[in-house]
Amino acid sequence: MARHLITSALPYINGVKHLGNLVGSMLPADVAARYLRAAGHEVLAICATDEHGTPAELAAAEAGIPVEQYCAEQYEVQRDLGERFGLSWDHFGRTSRPQNRALTEHFAARLCAQGFTAVRSTPQVYSIADGRFLPDRYVLGTCPNCGFERARGDQCEQCGKQLEPTELIGPRSAVSGSDQLEVRESAHVFMLQSALAPRIREWVDAQGDWPQLTRSIAEKWLDEGLQDRGITRDLSWGFPVDPEVFPEAAGKVFYVWFDAPIGYLGATREWADLVFDADAAQTEFDRWWRTDRGADDVTYTQFMGKDNVPFHTIGFPGTILGSGESWKLVDRLKSFNWLTYYGGKFSTSEHRGVFMSDALELLPADYWRWYLMSNAPESDDTTFTWQRFAEAVNKDLVATLGNFVNRTVTQVVRHFGEQVPEGGEPTDVEDEALAVARERLEEYLAHLDALEFRKATSALRSLWAEGNVYLERREPWRTVKEDRDRTACTLRTALVLAVVDAIAAAPFIPHTADRLGVCLLGPDPLGRDGRAAVLDTELVDRAVAAIRPGASIAPPGLLFEKVSDEQVAAWEDRFGGEPVEPDQPVTS
């Protein structure tokens, strides 16, 4: 049994997340966590809402409530939606909680003690109309790199370039819209990334298990030369800087992109404090995060969209390395390209695309989980259209898995009642069907081990299809009239394949897998009583042993409903968007 720490990029607090957010971080993290648990490993899956920074203040002001109240309300909304989508976090925390504040202050003090911070007076944008300094996201303007007219002062959403507010062309206040801005001096704490660059590069070069997208982004930043990065802002919402450590920056708060990644540790400490007593909580936290206290055998995997890669390959590792302490660094960093909506970006701020709340209003979570992961933007950007969504549901879930299970169970109940058929002995045909299932399963598990999600869903789809191939070859609806024992053996073998399908599918469509498992194996389908199998290469053999002649089964009913042309038309009308050609490149 191995130990796996899993985190996904933290969803920002300002509103319900869209499907692009979901497939770019939280959902693949959940699939990986579910798979590793099912394979028998020890897993700690951590996530949290990212709550500090300008957008939270702006959203709270728009809602007309204090920012603390806004964040508390949105946290509950996001946690509820995540749970309804089947995201199986061990803990879903908040970056605004005391545990994260303590750790943020700790790392800032360590960086200072190690000589990797400096307080500098820098030019900052000041709004005369608002009577205040405007932190990065409070400033909007034209990107000097690509010309996008609604770039933010921290990053351009069009080209992804990291920016400073003073670099924007034609800047204006995001608070009042005023262009009556001027530049004034303000003292801030900087992390000396330029001094940390050799350590960061050495660490990046040593990572042998990163996808090309992740590595290319990290190396591009390093090759361009790391700049010292301000880690404080002129805001009221955030963790205040300790004036004893940084007296020149008293009154500032830490930058959200400094405390947010530390939130992985903070949320872990929240979990430990909830589950264990004080002494045990410290020990448990250390065994996941301190390599000198037990975390040296942990494999740490992060999931995120490509826009977050620089912060997780440069900024956050710089914080860890600069502390001079033995903290766990990421081993595997799985990054994703964009999922677009009809060729355009999903956007929380512009309300473009399908959001998690919309999706669950229309169909159960497993429909979305399957479509998103089978079309995950791993190698290139992919685009969502309602027609493609309907095709994936109807071909894969309805016509392949659902059809096989329905045909099998219908034949069993019709001819043998609600129990596993007795009689008949396996022949070479059954042996061949099970052997093919083993091959498909091994291929599937290999892709999951490699975090190749689209390839994994393709292998899983092939596994499901083998059940229908077997039924067509054996034709139990015909043989029951002439050889009842042969039919009993056929349907018993089909039930074995259905069990394999259910357990194998659980990381991607957990609600359906649990439902099918209960119907075929009783109230304990995950194998706690030894009747089923964990998700490994021996699954087929244990499924054969689990399907005992004479055991009760319960018809699960139709697992999935077909998405109709009328539904597609209605959803296109409601959400908009013009279809793009399947091979048309999309840009972000």
mmCIF file of N, CA and C in Angstrom, residues 277-381:
data_model
loop_
_atom_site.group_PDB
_atom_site.id
_atom_site.type_symbol
_atom_site.label_atom_id
_atom_site.label_comp_id
_atom_site.label_asym_id
_atom_site.label_seq_id
_atom_site.Cartn_x
_atom_site.Cartn_y
_atom_site.Cartn_z
ATOM 1 N N ASP A 277 -6.763 14.533 18.143
ATOM 2 C CA ASP A 277 -6.488 15.450 19.239
ATOM 3 C C ASP A 277 -5.240 16.259 18.908
ATOM 4 N N ALA A 278 -4.899 17.209 19.752
ATOM 5 C CA ALA A 278 -3.862 18.189 19.420
ATOM 6 C C ALA A 278 -2.526 17.544 19.076
ATOM 7 N N ASP A 279 -2.052 16.636 19.925
ATOM 8 C CA ASP A 279 -0.749 16.008 19.665
ATOM 9 C C ASP A 279 -0.781 15.156 18.406
ATOM 10 N N ALA A 280 -1.846 14.361 18.278
ATOM 11 C CA ALA A 280 -1.951 13.485 17.116
ATOM 12 C C ALA A 280 -2.142 14.292 15.834
ATOM 13 N N ALA A 281 -2.819 15.445 15.934
ATOM 14 C CA ALA A 281 -3.037 16.278 14.754
ATOM 15 C C ALA A 281 -1.711 16.764 14.183
ATOM 16 N N GLN A 282 -0.801 17.177 15.055
ATOM 17 C CA GLN A 282 0.499 17.632 14.586
ATOM 18 C C GLN A 282 1.267 16.495 13.920
ATOM 19 N N THR A 283 1.223 15.322 14.533
ATOM 20 C CA THR A 283 1.915 14.159 13.976
ATOM 21 C C THR A 283 1.339 13.781 12.617
ATOM 22 N N GLU A 284 -0.001 13.795 12.526
ATOM 23 C CA GLU A 284 -0.650 13.403 11.275
ATOM 24 C C GLU A 284 -0.369 14.422 10.181
ATOM 25 N N PHE A 285 -0.401 15.691 10.511
ATOM 26 C CA PHE A 285 -0.061 16.720 9.537
ATOM 27 C C PHE A 285 1.368 16.532 9.043
ATOM 28 N N ASP A 286 2.275 16.291 9.958
ATOM 29 C CA ASP A 286 3.686 16.138 9.596
ATOM 30 C C ASP A 286 3.916 14.941 8.683
ATOM 31 N N ARG A 287 3.190 13.847 8.920
ATOM 32 C CA ARG A 287 3.444 12.643 8.129
ATOM 33 C C ARG A 287 2.978 12.783 6.680
ATOM 34 N N TRP A 288 2.221 13.829 6.390
ATOM 35 C CA TRP A 288 1.843 14.102 5.016
ATOM 36 C C TRP A 288 2.680 15.210 4.389
ATOM 37 N N TRP A 289 3.273 16.087 5.214
ATOM 38 C CA TRP A 289 3.904 17.278 4.657
ATOM 39 C C TRP A 289 5.373 17.463 5.017
ATOM 40 N N ARG A 290 5.864 16.822 6.062
ATOM 41 C CA ARG A 290 7.264 17.008 6.447
ATOM 42 C C ARG A 290 8.062 15.767 6.090
ATOM 43 N N THR A 291 9.008 15.914 5.167
ATOM 44 C CA THR A 291 9.772 14.748 4.732
ATOM 45 C C THR A 291 10.721 14.258 5.805
ATOM 46 N N ASP A 292 11.001 15.072 6.811
ATOM 47 C CA ASP A 292 11.841 14.631 7.916
ATOM 48 C C ASP A 292 11.023 14.029 9.047
ATOM 49 N N ARG A 293 9.694 13.934 8.844
ATOM 50 C CA ARG A 293 8.820 13.408 9.890
ATOM 51 C C ARG A 293 7.792 12.422 9.335
ATOM 52 N N GLY A 294 8.148 11.743 8.266
ATOM 53 C CA GLY A 294 7.293 10.668 7.775
ATOM 54 C C GLY A 294 6.733 10.835 6.387
ATOM 55 N N ALA A 295 6.852 12.021 5.772
ATOM 56 C CA ALA A 295 6.258 12.241 4.448
ATOM 57 C C ALA A 295 7.196 11.886 3.307
ATOM 58 N N ASP A 296 8.357 11.308 3.618
ATOM 59 C CA ASP A 296 9.308 10.974 2.565
ATOM 60 C C ASP A 296 8.794 9.874 1.644
ATOM 61 N N ASP A 297 7.799 9.086 2.095
ATOM 62 C CA ASP A 297 7.263 8.020 1.251
ATOM 63 C C ASP A 297 5.940 8.411 0.589
ATOM 64 N N VAL A 298 5.569 9.682 0.667
ATOM 65 C CA VAL A 298 4.328 10.156 0.063
ATOM 66 C C VAL A 298 4.579 10.546 -1.390
ATOM 67 N N THR A 299 3.662 10.156 -2.285
ATOM 68 C CA THR A 299 3.650 10.669 -3.651
ATOM 69 C C THR A 299 2.621 11.782 -3.710
ATOM 70 N N TYR A 300 3.086 12.992 -4.022
ATOM 71 C CA TYR A 300 2.219 14.159 -4.017
ATOM 72 C C TYR A 300 1.887 14.544 -5.457
ATOM 73 N N THR A 301 0.583 14.571 -5.781
ATOM 74 C CA THR A 301 0.123 14.892 -7.125
ATOM 75 C C THR A 301 -0.793 16.102 -7.078
ATOM 76 N N GLN A 302 -0.509 17.085 -7.940
ATOM 77 C CA GLN A 302 -1.345 18.273 -8.069
ATOM 78 C C GLN A 302 -2.038 18.266 -9.430
ATOM 79 N N PHE A 303 -3.253 18.841 -9.464
ATOM 80 C CA PHE A 303 -4.018 18.957 -10.701
ATOM 81 C C PHE A 303 -4.416 20.412 -10.887
ATOM 82 N N MET A 304 -4.261 20.916 -12.122
ATOM 83 C CA MET A 304 -4.587 22.325 -12.360
ATOM 84 C C MET A 304 -4.656 22.631 -13.848
ATOM 85 N N GLY A 305 -5.275 23.770 -14.171
ATOM 86 C CA GLY A 305 -5.251 24.291 -15.513
ATOM 87 C C GLY A 305 -3.906 24.928 -15.815
ATOM 88 N N LYS A 306 -3.623 25.098 -17.105
ATOM 89 C CA LYS A 306 -2.295 25.563 -17.496
ATOM 90 C C LYS A 306 -1.985 26.969 -17.001
ATOM 91 N N ASP A 307 -3.021 27.787 -16.732
ATOM 92 C CA ASP A 307 -2.762 29.132 -16.251
ATOM 93 C C ASP A 307 -2.209 29.143 -14.830
ATOM 94 N N ASN A 308 -2.429 28.054 -14.097
ATOM 95 C CA ASN A 308 -1.933 27.967 -12.726
ATOM 96 C C ASN A 308 -0.545 27.346 -12.618
ATOM 97 N N VAL A 309 -0.031 26.822 -13.719
ATOM 98 C CA VAL A 309 1.244 26.106 -13.672
ATOM 99 C C VAL A 309 2.401 26.971 -13.173
ATOM 100 N N PRO A 310 2.542 28.228 -13.619
ATOM 101 C CA PRO A 310 3.683 29.013 -13.129
ATOM 102 C C PRO A 310 3.715 29.172 -11.617
ATOM 103 N N PHE A 311 2.550 29.337 -11.013
ATOM 104 C CA PHE A 311 2.506 29.516 -9.564
ATOM 105 C C PHE A 311 2.915 28.243 -8.824
ATOM 106 N N HIS A 312 2.686 27.083 -9.468
ATOM 107 C CA HIS A 312 2.948 25.805 -8.803
ATOM 108 C C HIS A 312 4.286 25.184 -9.188
ATOM 109 N N THR A 313 4.914 25.698 -10.231
ATOM 110 C CA THR A 313 6.249 25.207 -10.598
ATOM 111 C C THR A 313 7.338 26.218 -10.263
ATOM 112 N N ILE A 314 6.950 27.456 -9.999
ATOM 113 C CA ILE A 314 7.909 28.514 -9.693
ATOM 114 C C ILE A 314 7.630 29.132 -8.320
ATOM 115 N N GLY A 315 6.470 29.788 -8.177
ATOM 116 C CA GLY A 315 6.181 30.556 -6.971
ATOM 117 C C GLY A 315 6.086 29.728 -5.701
ATOM 118 N N PHE A 316 5.186 28.762 -5.683
ATOM 119 C CA PHE A 316 5.002 27.950 -4.484
ATOM 120 C C PHE A 316 6.226 27.097 -4.161
ATOM 121 N N PRO A 317 6.839 26.421 -5.138
ATOM 122 C CA PRO A 317 8.089 25.713 -4.826
ATOM 123 C C PRO A 317 9.173 26.650 -4.304
ATOM 124 N N GLY A 318 9.199 27.891 -4.826
ATOM 125 C CA GLY A 318 10.160 28.850 -4.298
ATOM 126 C C GLY A 318 9.934 29.121 -2.824
ATOM 127 N N THR A 319 8.666 29.226 -2.426
ATOM 128 C CA THR A 319 8.337 29.410 -1.015
ATOM 129 C C THR A 319 8.840 28.241 -0.180
ATOM 130 N N ILE A 320 8.589 27.038 -0.661
ATOM 131 C CA ILE A 320 8.985 25.835 0.074
ATOM 132 C C ILE A 320 10.512 25.725 0.142
ATOM 133 N N LEU A 321 11.153 25.852 -1.010
ATOM 134 C CA LEU A 321 12.615 25.718 -1.041
ATOM 135 C C LEU A 321 13.279 26.837 -0.253
ATOM 136 N N GLY A 322 12.744 28.037 -0.341
ATOM 137 C CA GLY A 322 13.345 29.162 0.353
ATOM 138 C C GLY A 322 13.215 29.106 1.855
ATOM 139 N N SER A 323 12.272 28.298 2.343
ATOM 140 C CA SER A 323 12.093 28.198 3.796
ATOM 141 C C SER A 323 13.263 27.504 4.472
ATOM 142 N N GLY A 324 14.002 26.690 3.709
ATOM 143 C CA GLY A 324 15.115 25.947 4.295
ATOM 144 C C GLY A 324 14.681 24.781 5.155
ATOM 145 N N GLU A 325 13.402 24.419 5.077
ATOM 146 C CA GLU A 325 12.875 23.324 5.892
ATOM 147 C C GLU A 325 12.495 22.143 5.000
ATOM 148 N N SER A 326 12.246 21.010 5.637
ATOM 149 C CA SER A 326 12.015 19.755 4.905
ATOM 150 C C SER A 326 10.528 19.552 4.640
ATOM 151 N N TRP A 327 9.976 20.356 3.733
ATOM 152 C CA TRP A 327 8.580 20.219 3.358
ATOM 153 C C TRP A 327 8.448 19.380 2.089
ATOM 154 N N LYS A 328 7.301 18.741 1.959
ATOM 155 C CA LYS A 328 7.027 17.911 0.790
ATOM 156 C C LYS A 328 6.759 18.781 -0.428
ATOM 157 N N LEU A 329 7.465 18.516 -1.499
ATOM 158 C CA LEU A 329 7.241 19.182 -2.777
ATOM 159 C C LEU A 329 6.486 18.243 -3.718
ATOM 160 N N VAL A 330 5.808 18.823 -4.695
ATOM 161 C CA VAL A 330 4.998 18.025 -5.610
ATOM 162 C C VAL A 330 5.883 17.061 -6.404
ATOM 163 N N ASP A 331 5.362 15.845 -6.611
ATOM 164 C CA ASP A 331 6.036 14.850 -7.443
ATOM 165 C C ASP A 331 5.472 14.843 -8.859
ATOM 166 N N ARG A 332 4.152 14.830 -8.952
ATOM 167 C CA ARG A 332 3.483 14.763 -10.249
ATOM 168 C C ARG A 332 2.559 15.975 -10.378
ATOM 169 N N LEU A 333 2.719 16.722 -11.435
ATOM 170 C CA LEU A 333 1.896 17.911 -11.641
ATOM 171 C C LEU A 333 1.173 17.746 -12.969
ATOM 172 N N LYS A 334 -0.089 17.389 -12.875
ATOM 173 C CA LYS A 334 -0.906 17.152 -14.071
ATOM 174 C C LYS A 334 -1.625 18.441 -14.440
ATOM 175 N N SER A 335 -1.252 19.002 -15.578
ATOM 176 C CA SER A 335 -1.860 20.252 -16.021
ATOM 177 C C SER A 335 -2.745 19.999 -17.237
ATOM 178 N N PHE A 336 -3.719 20.875 -17.414
ATOM 179 C CA PHE A 336 -4.695 20.732 -18.487
ATOM 180 C C PHE A 336 -4.759 21.999 -19.320
ATOM 181 N N ASN A 337 -5.068 21.822 -20.596
ATOM 182 C CA ASN A 337 -5.376 22.939 -21.468
ATOM 183 C C ASN A 337 -6.795 23.419 -21.164
ATOM 184 N N TRP A 338 -7.348 24.237 -22.057
ATOM 185 C CA TRP A 338 -8.668 24.799 -21.811
ATOM 186 C C TRP A 338 -9.779 23.903 -22.351
ATOM 187 N N LEU A 339 -10.853 23.801 -21.598
ATOM 188 C CA LEU A 339 -12.127 23.372 -22.166
ATOM 189 C C LEU A 339 -12.857 24.657 -22.532
ATOM 190 N N THR A 340 -13.187 24.826 -23.804
ATOM 191 C CA THR A 340 -13.879 26.033 -24.240
ATOM 192 C C THR A 340 -15.359 25.737 -24.456
ATOM 193 N N TYR A 341 -16.128 26.799 -24.542
ATOM 194 C CA TYR A 341 -17.562 26.679 -24.792
ATOM 195 C C TYR A 341 -17.836 27.198 -26.200
ATOM 196 N N TYR A 342 -18.078 26.276 -27.143
ATOM 197 C CA TYR A 342 -18.289 26.630 -28.537
ATOM 198 C C TYR A 342 -17.141 27.480 -29.076
ATOM 199 N N GLY A 343 -15.920 27.135 -28.666
ATOM 200 C CA GLY A 343 -14.745 27.817 -29.173
ATOM 201 C C GLY A 343 -14.328 29.030 -28.383
ATOM 202 N N GLY A 344 -15.154 29.494 -27.440
ATOM 203 C CA GLY A 344 -14.802 30.641 -26.604
ATOM 204 C C GLY A 344 -14.574 30.193 -25.177
ATOM 205 N N LYS A 345 -13.882 31.025 -24.403
ATOM 206 C CA LYS A 345 -13.554 30.644 -23.035
ATOM 207 C C LYS A 345 -14.788 30.648 -22.135
ATOM 208 N N PHE A 346 -14.888 29.637 -21.275
ATOM 209 C CA PHE A 346 -15.797 29.732 -20.149
ATOM 210 C C PHE A 346 -15.338 30.933 -19.320
ATOM 211 N N SER A 347 -16.257 31.654 -18.742
ATOM 212 C CA SER A 347 -15.860 32.810 -17.949
ATOM 213 C C SER A 347 -16.831 33.031 -16.809
ATOM 214 N N THR A 348 -16.295 32.992 -15.580
ATOM 215 C CA THR A 348 -17.128 33.287 -14.421
ATOM 216 C C THR A 348 -17.575 34.740 -14.456
ATOM 217 N N SER A 349 -16.646 35.641 -14.754
ATOM 218 C CA SER A 349 -16.962 37.067 -14.702
ATOM 219 C C SER A 349 -17.952 37.477 -15.786
ATOM 220 N N GLU A 350 -17.888 36.817 -16.950
ATOM 221 C CA GLU A 350 -18.776 37.173 -18.052
ATOM 222 C C GLU A 350 -19.966 36.226 -18.177
ATOM 223 N N HIS A 351 -20.090 35.256 -17.252
ATOM 224 C CA HIS A 351 -21.230 34.337 -17.211
ATOM 225 C C HIS A 351 -21.417 33.618 -18.552
ATOM 226 N N ARG A 352 -20.327 33.152 -19.106
ATOM 227 C CA ARG A 352 -20.368 32.439 -20.376
ATOM 228 C C ARG A 352 -20.107 30.965 -20.154
ATOM 229 N N GLY A 353 -21.027 30.110 -20.609
ATOM 230 C CA GLY A 353 -20.829 28.681 -20.512
ATOM 231 C C GLY A 353 -21.741 28.033 -19.492
ATOM 232 N N VAL A 354 -21.519 26.741 -19.265
ATOM 233 C CA VAL A 354 -22.342 25.947 -18.357
ATOM 234 C C VAL A 354 -21.630 25.868 -17.013
ATOM 235 N N PHE A 355 -22.345 26.191 -15.963
ATOM 236 C CA PHE A 355 -21.781 26.190 -14.628
ATOM 237 C C PHE A 355 -22.261 24.962 -13.864
ATOM 238 N N MET A 356 -21.580 24.636 -12.781
ATOM 239 C CA MET A 356 -21.880 23.394 -12.064
ATOM 240 C C MET A 356 -23.335 23.325 -11.620
ATOM 241 N N SER A 357 -23.884 24.434 -11.179
ATOM 242 C CA SER A 357 -25.281 24.451 -10.743
ATOM 243 C C SER A 357 -26.221 24.210 -11.920
ATOM 244 N N ASP A 358 -25.913 24.812 -13.082
ATOM 245 C CA ASP A 358 -26.721 24.571 -14.281
ATOM 246 C C ASP A 358 -26.703 23.084 -14.652
ATOM 247 N N ALA A 359 -25.504 22.512 -14.640
ATOM 248 C CA ALA A 359 -25.347 21.122 -15.073
ATOM 249 C C ALA A 359 -26.199 20.177 -14.230
ATOM 250 N N LEU A 360 -26.151 20.352 -12.920
ATOM 251 C CA LEU A 360 -26.893 19.446 -12.041
ATOM 252 C C LEU A 360 -28.398 19.682 -12.107
ATOM 253 N N GLU A 361 -28.785 20.853 -12.545
ATOM 254 C CA GLU A 361 -30.209 21.121 -12.762
ATOM 255 C C GLU A 361 -30.732 20.302 -13.935
ATOM 256 N N LEU A 362 -29.853 20.046 -14.914
ATOM 257 C CA LEU A 362 -30.272 19.377 -16.140
ATOM 258 C C LEU A 362 -30.199 17.863 -16.055
ATOM 259 N N LEU A 363 -29.085 17.335 -15.524
ATOM 260 C CA LEU A 363 -28.850 15.893 -15.524
ATOM 261 C C LEU A 363 -28.005 15.510 -14.309
ATOM 262 N N PRO A 364 -28.049 14.237 -13.892
ATOM 263 C CA PRO A 364 -27.225 13.793 -12.765
ATOM 264 C C PRO A 364 -25.729 13.945 -13.043
ATOM 265 N N ALA A 365 -24.963 13.957 -11.978
ATOM 266 C CA ALA A 365 -23.534 14.260 -12.059
ATOM 267 C C ALA A 365 -22.766 13.309 -12.963
ATOM 268 N N ASP A 366 -23.127 12.018 -12.958
ATOM 269 C CA ASP A 366 -22.328 11.051 -13.713
ATOM 270 C C ASP A 366 -22.334 11.331 -15.214
ATOM 271 N N TYR A 367 -23.405 11.880 -15.750
ATOM 272 C CA TYR A 367 -23.434 12.244 -17.166
ATOM 273 C C TYR A 367 -22.310 13.235 -17.464
ATOM 274 N N TRP A 368 -22.176 14.226 -16.583
ATOM 275 C CA TRP A 368 -21.174 15.276 -16.781
ATOM 276 C C TRP A 368 -19.769 14.763 -16.516
ATOM 277 N N ARG A 369 -19.631 13.975 -15.459
ATOM 278 C CA ARG A 369 -18.320 13.430 -15.133
ATOM 279 C C ARG A 369 -17.777 12.631 -16.319
ATOM 280 N N TRP A 370 -18.627 11.809 -16.924
ATOM 281 C CA TRP A 370 -18.160 10.988 -18.033
ATOM 282 C C TRP A 370 -17.797 11.849 -19.239
ATOM 283 N N TYR A 371 -18.686 12.747 -19.619
ATOM 284 C CA TYR A 371 -18.388 13.563 -20.793
ATOM 285 C C TYR A 371 -17.102 14.366 -20.584
ATOM 286 N N LEU A 372 -16.966 15.021 -19.452
ATOM 287 C CA LEU A 372 -15.818 15.894 -19.226
ATOM 288 C C LEU A 372 -14.509 15.120 -19.231
ATOM 289 N N MET A 373 -14.466 13.986 -18.560
ATOM 290 C CA MET A 373 -13.211 13.242 -18.479
ATOM 291 C C MET A 373 -12.898 12.495 -19.772
ATOM 292 N N SER A 374 -13.900 12.079 -20.506
ATOM 293 C CA SER A 374 -13.636 11.417 -21.792
ATOM 294 C C SER A 374 -13.240 12.432 -22.860
ATOM 295 N N ASN A 375 -13.434 13.711 -22.579
ATOM 296 C CA ASN A 375 -13.017 14.781 -23.483
ATOM 297 C C ASN A 375 -12.085 15.764 -22.782
ATOM 298 N N ALA A 376 -11.377 15.299 -21.775
ATOM 299 C CA ALA A 376 -10.508 16.183 -20.988
ATOM 300 C C ALA A 376 -9.462 16.843 -21.889
ATOM 301 N N PRO A 377 -9.209 18.136 -21.710
ATOM 302 C CA PRO A 377 -8.256 18.854 -22.566
ATOM 303 C C PRO A 377 -6.816 18.603 -22.146
ATOM 304 N N GLU A 378 -6.347 17.401 -22.385
ATOM 305 C CA GLU A 378 -5.008 17.015 -21.934
ATOM 306 C C GLU A 378 -3.916 17.469 -22.907
ATOM 307 N N SER A 379 -4.047 17.130 -24.189
ATOM 308 C CA SER A 379 -2.992 17.458 -25.145
ATOM 309 C C SER A 379 -3.259 18.772 -25.870
ATOM 310 N N ASP A 380 -4.514 19.144 -25.996
ATOM 311 C CA ASP A 380 -4.904 20.376 -26.687
ATOM 312 C C ASP A 380 -6.165 20.919 -26.018
ATOM 313 N N ASP A 381 -6.517 22.156 -26.387
ATOM 314 C CA ASP A 381 -7.811 22.680 -25.978
ATOM 315 C C ASP A 381 -8.910 21.839 -26.625
#
